[in-house]
XYZ file of C-alpha atoms in Angstrom:
563
model
C 110.562 62.173 80.654
C 112.212 64.891 82.583
C 113.118 64.111 86.084
C 112.449 66.266 89.055
C 115.561 67.808 89.972
C 116.015 70.892 92.658
C 118.495 73.536 91.771
C 119.774 76.734 93.649
C 120.842 79.962 92.481
C 120.721 83.432 93.725
C 117.420 84.873 94.108
C 117.091 88.543 92.862
C 113.574 89.118 92.390
C 111.167 88.103 95.139
C 108.164 85.996 94.468
C 107.000 82.495 93.358
C 105.731 80.830 90.341
C 105.365 77.816 88.450
C 104.475 76.765 84.923
C 105.738 75.927 81.450
C 109.270 76.534 80.296
C 110.089 78.829 77.340
C 113.636 78.436 76.557
C 115.250 81.876 75.126
C 116.598 81.394 71.658
C 120.566 80.920 71.989
C 123.198 83.056 69.861
C 123.952 81.562 66.597
C 127.756 82.152 67.109
C 130.558 82.382 64.403
C 130.428 81.113 60.959
C 133.046 78.578 61.000
C 132.957 78.311 57.056
C 133.322 82.061 56.037
C 135.712 83.036 53.770
C 138.445 85.428 54.894
C 137.579 89.049 53.860
C 138.615 89.768 50.398
C 137.392 93.517 50.457
C 137.766 94.960 54.025
C 136.289 98.325 52.856
C 132.864 96.680 51.388
C 132.686 94.169 54.321
C 133.224 96.794 56.779
C 130.351 98.945 55.219
C 127.988 95.826 55.444
C 128.945 95.147 58.964
C 128.089 98.937 59.941
C 124.670 98.683 57.817
C 124.007 95.436 60.210
C 124.927 97.501 63.409
C 122.817 100.117 62.273
C 119.804 97.943 61.697
C 120.513 96.477 65.274
C 120.555 100.017 66.835
C 117.643 100.945 64.891
C 115.763 97.515 66.237
C 116.517 98.487 69.761
C 115.420 101.975 69.391
C 112.280 100.994 68.145
C 111.784 98.488 71.010
C 112.694 101.452 73.290
C 109.457 103.141 71.899
C 107.396 100.358 73.310
C 109.249 99.522 76.730
C 107.167 98.949 79.964
C 109.225 101.690 81.981
C 111.274 104.844 81.769
C 114.131 102.467 83.168
C 113.768 99.840 80.414
C 113.695 102.562 77.757
C 116.956 103.924 79.044
C 118.650 100.786 78.966
C 117.462 99.973 75.218
C 118.469 103.422 74.236
C 121.976 103.068 75.753
C 122.517 99.537 74.178
C 121.134 101.178 70.873
C 123.918 103.958 71.388
C 126.608 101.216 71.907
C 125.827 99.223 68.389
C 127.081 102.529 66.567
C 129.975 103.147 68.808
C 132.929 104.227 66.846
C 135.496 102.381 68.818
C 133.802 99.128 68.171
C 133.335 99.947 64.421
C 137.115 100.952 64.429
C 137.949 97.536 65.807
C 135.855 95.550 63.190
C 137.713 97.379 60.579
C 140.969 96.324 62.078
C 139.860 92.596 62.350
C 138.543 92.523 58.684
C 141.967 94.086 57.447
C 143.870 91.111 59.247
C 141.827 88.861 56.866
C 139.025 87.840 59.529
C 135.732 86.949 57.786
C 132.513 89.260 58.827
C 131.207 87.214 61.822
C 134.620 86.481 63.551
C 135.748 90.103 62.673
C 132.819 91.150 64.879
C 133.096 88.514 67.553
C 136.920 89.376 68.092
C 136.156 93.073 68.071
C 133.364 92.593 70.435
C 135.762 90.535 72.656
C 138.407 93.192 72.640
C 136.011 96.030 73.469
C 134.406 93.726 76.350
C 137.864 93.189 77.979
C 138.526 97.004 78.009
C 135.060 97.444 79.602
C 135.578 94.543 82.182
C 138.804 96.280 83.239
C 137.164 99.570 83.862
C 134.543 97.922 86.210
C 131.594 99.382 87.747
C 128.920 101.033 85.265
C 130.919 100.381 82.474
C 131.572 96.273 83.214
C 127.789 96.116 83.507
C 127.520 96.889 79.847
C 129.426 93.815 78.729
C 126.244 91.991 78.758
C 124.667 94.681 76.407
C 127.702 94.299 74.096
C 127.467 90.747 73.611
C 123.596 90.994 73.077
C 124.703 93.378 70.060
C 127.347 90.963 68.856
C 124.613 88.123 68.596
C 121.997 90.224 66.934
C 124.645 91.381 64.283
C 126.122 87.902 63.990
C 122.600 86.552 63.265
C 121.806 89.136 60.771
C 125.145 88.490 59.123
C 124.367 84.971 58.644
C 120.574 85.450 57.748
C 119.464 83.602 60.761
C 116.923 84.282 63.608
C 118.311 86.757 66.176
C 118.636 85.458 69.639
C 115.937 86.432 72.550
C 112.704 85.499 73.883
C 110.258 83.488 71.894
C 106.709 84.425 71.138
C 104.844 83.444 74.157
C 101.176 81.754 73.469
C 100.780 80.911 77.245
C 102.377 82.514 80.507
C 105.824 80.952 80.916
C 108.858 80.963 82.941
C 111.946 81.803 80.678
C 114.987 79.907 81.007
C 118.452 81.198 79.347
C 122.263 81.088 79.832
C 121.791 84.860 80.136
C 119.063 87.323 79.291
C 119.974 90.524 77.654
C 118.776 93.615 79.236
C 117.259 94.598 75.936
C 115.235 91.374 76.295
C 114.182 91.859 79.831
C 113.231 95.667 79.102
C 110.367 94.485 77.153
C 109.064 91.393 78.818
C 105.059 91.412 79.484
C 104.773 90.492 83.194
C 101.226 89.068 82.477
C 103.053 86.180 79.965
C 106.527 85.999 81.861
C 105.958 84.056 85.079
C 109.272 83.826 86.138
C 113.163 84.136 84.967
C 116.008 81.614 85.379
C 119.661 82.333 84.032
C 122.664 80.130 84.434
C 124.849 83.528 84.297
C 124.329 87.001 85.690
C 124.490 88.603 88.842
C 122.758 90.052 91.640
C 123.176 93.696 90.485
C 123.010 93.165 86.801
C 120.608 95.178 84.472
C 118.696 91.966 84.120
C 118.063 91.242 87.743
C 117.179 95.148 88.518
C 114.805 95.260 85.936
C 112.986 92.077 86.697
C 112.620 93.412 90.313
C 111.166 96.507 88.951
C 108.971 94.651 86.698
C 107.730 92.330 89.690
C 108.766 89.123 87.734
C 110.486 86.303 90.155
C 113.966 85.792 89.140
C 116.924 83.663 89.912
C 120.338 83.820 88.487
C 123.291 82.015 88.774
C 121.386 78.426 88.520
C 124.121 76.135 87.136
C 122.999 73.276 85.198
C 119.077 74.127 84.639
C 119.528 74.149 80.496
C 120.818 70.580 81.104
C 117.922 69.468 83.391
C 115.515 70.520 81.175
C 114.246 67.779 78.660
C 110.993 68.120 76.598
C 110.703 71.663 78.038
C 108.813 70.820 81.214
C 107.268 72.781 83.958
C 109.338 74.748 86.430
C 108.980 76.362 90.021
C 110.950 79.196 91.032
C 111.191 81.136 94.440
C 112.671 84.522 93.417
C 113.565 85.056 97.389
C 115.621 82.102 97.955
C 117.018 81.108 94.200
C 115.612 77.700 94.340
C 114.473 76.223 90.872
C 112.762 72.979 90.677
C 112.550 71.083 87.442
C 109.569 69.065 86.879
C 107.946 70.136 89.946
C 105.238 67.759 91.820
C 101.739 69.123 92.862
C 102.991 69.047 96.256
C 106.099 71.437 95.245
C 103.730 73.663 93.336
C 101.271 73.857 96.483
C 104.229 74.495 98.926
C 105.125 77.390 96.423
C 101.556 78.784 96.596
C 101.448 78.487 100.250
C 104.626 80.474 100.703
C 103.204 83.215 98.562
C 100.340 83.018 100.760
C 102.081 83.555 104.067
C 104.371 86.130 102.457
C 101.288 88.234 101.278
C 100.040 87.600 105.004
C 103.120 88.632 106.506
C 103.376 92.020 104.227
C 99.675 92.829 105.331
C 99.346 96.165 107.376
C 102.866 97.216 106.316
C 102.557 100.750 106.278
C 103.979 104.057 107.682
C 107.254 105.124 109.213
C 109.967 102.557 109.561
C 110.385 101.188 113.234
C 111.362 98.060 115.323
C 108.598 96.638 117.531
C 109.494 98.947 120.295
C 109.191 101.910 118.736
C 112.852 102.737 117.607
C 112.679 104.631 114.312
C 114.460 103.500 111.191
C 114.111 105.431 108.028
C 112.922 103.391 104.758
C 114.205 105.100 101.735
C 114.297 104.470 97.954
C 117.290 104.263 95.688
C 116.630 106.293 92.422
C 118.612 107.241 89.327
C 116.590 109.874 87.663
C 114.045 112.675 88.021
C 111.472 110.171 86.800
C 112.344 107.467 89.140
C 111.691 110.240 91.838
C 108.343 110.905 90.805
C 107.547 107.121 90.894
C 109.313 106.420 93.965
C 107.588 109.104 95.440
C 104.170 107.284 94.977
C 105.242 104.537 97.369
C 104.735 104.553 101.177
C 108.602 105.528 102.151
C 110.272 108.231 103.791
C 112.042 109.761 100.830
C 115.023 108.800 98.970
C 118.500 107.704 100.539
C 120.617 107.597 97.317
C 119.876 109.761 94.098
C 122.848 108.499 91.715
C 123.216 111.920 89.853
C 125.733 110.344 87.720
C 122.920 109.235 85.180
C 122.400 112.676 84.126
C 126.224 112.806 82.824
C 126.509 109.465 81.328
C 126.282 108.832 77.533
C 126.505 112.362 76.478
C 129.548 114.532 75.006
C 129.339 117.518 77.176
C 128.416 117.944 80.849
C 125.039 119.058 81.860
C 124.697 122.973 82.309
C 123.657 124.593 85.545
C 120.172 125.100 84.368
C 119.512 121.479 83.307
C 120.988 120.225 86.579
C 118.865 122.600 88.661
C 115.867 121.701 86.806
C 116.495 117.792 87.385
C 117.272 118.115 91.101
C 114.274 120.357 91.286
C 111.843 118.179 89.999
C 113.266 115.371 92.349
C 112.867 117.391 95.341
C 109.228 118.496 94.527
C 108.359 114.731 94.031
C 109.278 114.039 97.745
C 108.059 117.296 99.183
C 109.311 117.729 102.618
C 110.557 113.894 102.915
C 114.560 113.612 102.804
C 116.129 113.268 99.502
C 120.018 112.498 99.696
C 121.859 113.234 96.419
C 125.525 111.617 95.664
C 127.659 113.838 93.668
C 128.896 112.744 90.281
C 130.165 109.100 90.999
C 131.975 108.883 87.566
C 135.825 108.557 86.295
C 137.420 105.585 85.497
C 134.668 103.271 86.072
C 132.262 105.145 84.358
C 134.181 107.337 81.795
C 133.076 110.674 80.571
C 134.144 111.633 77.267
C 134.328 115.458 78.432
C 136.229 114.571 81.797
C 138.734 111.934 80.445
C 142.090 112.183 82.775
C 143.718 109.552 80.700
C 144.313 105.839 80.645
C 145.029 104.330 84.143
C 146.802 100.920 84.705
C 143.959 99.804 87.430
C 141.081 102.292 86.700
C 138.607 100.515 89.530
C 140.930 101.863 91.899
C 141.904 105.150 90.230
C 140.576 108.929 89.818
C 136.919 107.975 90.297
C 134.170 109.689 92.410
C 135.703 112.394 94.808
C 139.101 111.925 93.147
C 137.622 112.850 89.589
C 136.094 116.216 91.086
C 139.264 117.114 92.807
C 140.697 116.809 89.480
C 137.685 118.817 87.642
C 136.165 121.185 90.279
C 134.240 122.868 87.667
C 131.985 119.709 87.386
C 131.487 119.637 90.863
C 131.069 123.303 91.824
C 128.356 123.680 88.953
C 126.293 120.114 90.469
C 126.642 121.946 94.134
C 125.377 125.154 92.716
C 122.463 123.335 91.194
C 121.791 121.542 94.205
C 121.716 124.549 96.179
C 119.206 126.431 93.440
C 117.027 123.310 93.844
C 116.711 123.539 97.586
C 115.967 127.184 97.161
C 113.063 126.378 94.486
C 111.697 124.173 97.031
C 112.107 125.724 100.481
C 110.335 122.563 102.271
C 112.789 120.020 100.890
C 115.198 118.187 103.175
C 118.130 117.888 100.879
C 121.123 116.215 101.867
C 124.654 115.767 99.772
C 127.060 113.414 99.880
C 130.128 112.490 97.828
C 131.467 109.304 96.632
C 134.450 107.050 97.241
C 135.856 109.398 100.147
C 139.029 107.814 101.705
C 140.595 110.128 104.080
C 139.924 112.988 106.382
C 141.765 115.487 103.796
C 138.936 114.573 101.202
C 136.057 114.628 103.535
C 137.279 118.121 104.826
C 137.600 119.228 101.138
C 134.314 118.401 99.976
C 132.526 119.478 103.187
C 134.037 123.084 103.046
C 132.980 123.229 98.962
C 129.751 122.125 99.599
C 128.912 124.163 102.479
C 130.290 127.136 100.775
C 127.451 126.552 97.922
C 125.054 127.069 100.655
C 124.012 123.332 101.254
C 123.310 122.550 104.887
C 123.561 118.830 105.490
C 126.875 117.480 103.872
C 127.998 113.684 104.098
C 130.152 111.267 102.475
C 129.904 107.674 101.371
C 131.502 104.796 103.296
C 132.744 102.276 100.325
C 136.314 101.532 101.383
C 137.815 99.652 104.458
C 139.921 102.809 104.935
C 136.706 105.037 105.194
C 135.283 102.035 107.715
C 138.177 102.099 109.870
C 138.704 105.732 110.143
C 134.977 106.556 110.299
C 135.155 108.559 113.532
C 137.920 110.783 111.905
C 135.973 111.551 108.703
C 132.727 111.979 110.541
C 134.094 114.779 112.533
C 134.329 117.076 109.273
C 130.968 116.082 108.004
C 127.252 115.421 109.079
C 126.314 111.902 107.997
C 127.649 109.061 106.294
C 126.031 106.392 104.152
C 127.548 103.008 103.641
C 127.485 101.470 99.984
C 127.616 97.951 100.677
C 128.055 96.614 97.279
C 131.535 98.592 96.732
C 132.214 98.121 100.566
C 132.107 94.284 100.224
C 133.901 94.645 96.556
C 136.895 96.431 98.377
C 136.896 94.519 101.605
C 136.539 90.759 99.893
C 138.851 92.043 96.913
C 136.170 90.376 94.592
C 134.721 92.187 91.631
C 131.066 92.532 92.214
C 130.288 91.973 88.529
C 131.880 88.570 88.525
C 129.144 86.211 89.074
C 131.164 83.154 89.933
C 132.292 85.568 93.151
C 128.576 86.028 94.469
C 129.430 83.987 97.523
C 132.076 86.485 98.667
C 130.121 89.638 97.924
C 127.310 88.268 100.346
C 126.077 91.142 102.748
C 126.528 88.241 105.379
C 130.272 87.926 105.062
C 131.546 88.706 108.617
C 134.568 90.869 107.549
C 131.974 93.230 105.847
C 129.673 93.269 108.737
C 132.984 94.284 110.619
C 133.498 97.026 108.318
C 129.645 98.307 108.879
C 130.235 97.954 112.551
C 133.382 99.972 112.745
C 131.547 102.883 110.539
C 128.404 102.894 113.354
C 131.210 103.241 115.995
C 132.259 106.269 114.193
C 128.779 107.387 114.137
C 127.978 106.724 117.704
C 131.190 108.641 119.007
C 130.585 111.834 116.980
C 126.942 111.601 117.320
C 126.249 111.481 113.368
C 123.612 109.236 111.608
C 124.752 106.529 109.372
C 122.660 104.941 106.705
C 123.065 102.158 104.188
C 122.240 102.424 100.513
C 123.363 98.842 99.042
C 121.745 95.947 98.129
C 121.916 94.704 101.811
C 119.424 97.508 103.040
C 116.812 95.641 101.366
C 117.280 92.167 102.633
C 114.634 91.969 105.281
C 116.985 89.861 107.518
C 120.367 91.578 106.793
C 118.131 94.915 107.500
C 117.595 93.644 111.330
C 121.507 93.106 111.583
C 122.094 96.329 110.237
C 120.058 98.356 112.564
C 121.482 96.254 115.327
C 124.967 97.599 114.283
C 123.610 101.133 114.706
C 122.471 102.184 111.115
C 119.955 104.806 111.378
C 118.480 104.520 107.933
C 118.079 101.929 105.031
C 117.756 102.719 101.193
C 116.732 100.188 98.741
C 114.403 99.573 95.522
C 110.876 100.976 96.452
C 109.395 97.325 96.046
C 111.624 96.048 98.960
C 110.276 98.847 101.650
C 107.286 96.689 102.690
C 109.036 93.431 103.585
C 111.790 95.394 105.159
C 109.274 97.643 107.216
C 107.620 94.436 108.240
C 110.496 92.754 109.633
C 111.485 95.640 111.637
C 108.334 95.750 113.316
C 108.345 92.018 114.181
C 111.678 92.594 116.368
C 112.437 94.903 119.180
C 115.988 96.852 119.059
C 117.489 94.381 121.572
C 116.913 91.552 119.556
C 118.392 93.287 116.663
C 121.322 94.013 118.454
C 121.934 90.404 119.405
C 121.405 89.186 115.949
C 124.467 91.777 115.172
C 126.431 90.285 117.910
C 125.783 86.554 116.588
C 126.269 87.614 112.829
C 129.681 89.097 113.828
C 130.942 86.241 115.791
C 130.082 83.786 113.198
C 132.793 82.009 110.779
C 131.174 82.243 107.710
C 128.465 84.005 105.656
C 126.411 80.950 105.868
C 126.662 80.650 109.787
C 125.997 84.337 110.171
C 122.532 84.204 108.387
C 121.639 80.763 110.058
C 122.347 82.410 113.439
C 120.220 85.248 112.789
C 117.195 83.476 111.633
C 117.591 81.166 114.509
C 116.840 84.334 116.760
C 114.157 85.694 114.690
C 110.340 85.592 114.718
C 109.322 82.628 112.562
C 107.341 84.911 110.434
C 110.591 86.657 109.081
C 111.215 83.619 106.803
C 107.795 84.278 105.041
C 109.274 87.605 103.989
C 112.641 86.440 102.581
């Protein structure tokens, strides 16, 4: 009989649930007894056929995906299955004498290493690549593919990791929760789970070993707590947490503001025009981050002026007179574009990405800025703001501002994602109209910790005092120049962290649309002075854990029901 065990991971999708376990079928691995390839050409064709089957299977799943975002993930993974670089890698391994499954494994591992080195968006695709490997290996061995089993009752999924291709087609009516031993807070799986409204926790070490005879589980997707073989009292406690959370959220509506009426704009992070249409249906005040790079990725040529104008116009029309902040192309070494290859770099994550790529390829930026200006003209009531990513110097801020204003754009800003930009915020803000802090990258560069490395998740906490100090410096620059500072990273969607950000001087918070209600409710519970005291306590704390504890000690008790 399974013993009651309480485990802790990282909560990535709020909500509570309890129910029976459904274990995701693990990957089968290499065939240890397969012979070396005697006919590399024939074996290569066999692998090509299997990868084609995997791609077709994923494309078919995309047709039944439960959202546009899920469909896009599945189609991107299907494209990766037939990537020419991957297939060339398999051919090389076969010619060395490897068997078919080992050739696939080694080629994928080599490719995955390259993607990790690139970082950012491409590093996130390593999970997709491993999913392709595991599906192809199973087909080559005539064994069942790994994945979610057929569910005959609502259950909580448990896996080492869950491929985005699996998450994208989950039925929220049948999947009560998701628990994985790997993964990270910004992985595709975490993001899709939040969009589907399925409670999820990642980095729950030891959960697979703790499961015997597939017991019941209980999960709190906010705190990351997972209880194996929960008692009736545990389940009742979770139910009570859900009830209290619903009560705390009741009445959360309208413009964001503190208890004493200090306004804080609550905005949505989006990636496509379709996202804009969906987000615009929520009770929020616009979009604080339109990730325009998704229009450029996975294609052989850059989108033209007409296509971009149409996309941006659709997004602006969706929000009407509400603010829309568009980030110009954030690509380059961490999100390679076949039509804008600047060559191999020793350290791509610190290379010519973001605005640095735009300076090397001015034509791409000029077309985008003109398309944005055209879209603004098409929607006269729109409040369009445009900002550049990865700005580190005054010269870069000035260069972008002059180019954007020459295109006719009125509100021009920058992203603060590096310690350099945070420390020199006053000087950079003298060149532009606003700044938005990308807390994910700012944390990564401040703490020297890859945000795709799950084992380093604690270093990337928005509660790290060093990261908070960088945000404080940015806000001081905003106060000195009288320029508004926003946040569009994951920290903005944390109700407790949002209070600290406001206390530091942040004027707007952008997040996943589903997180707005909780942040709005948290703000309404506290006045500005309390938020400022929270910020002081968090900055003075020695550790991230102590910073969070200090803030919760000052908070209204109801705040805990929103976390």
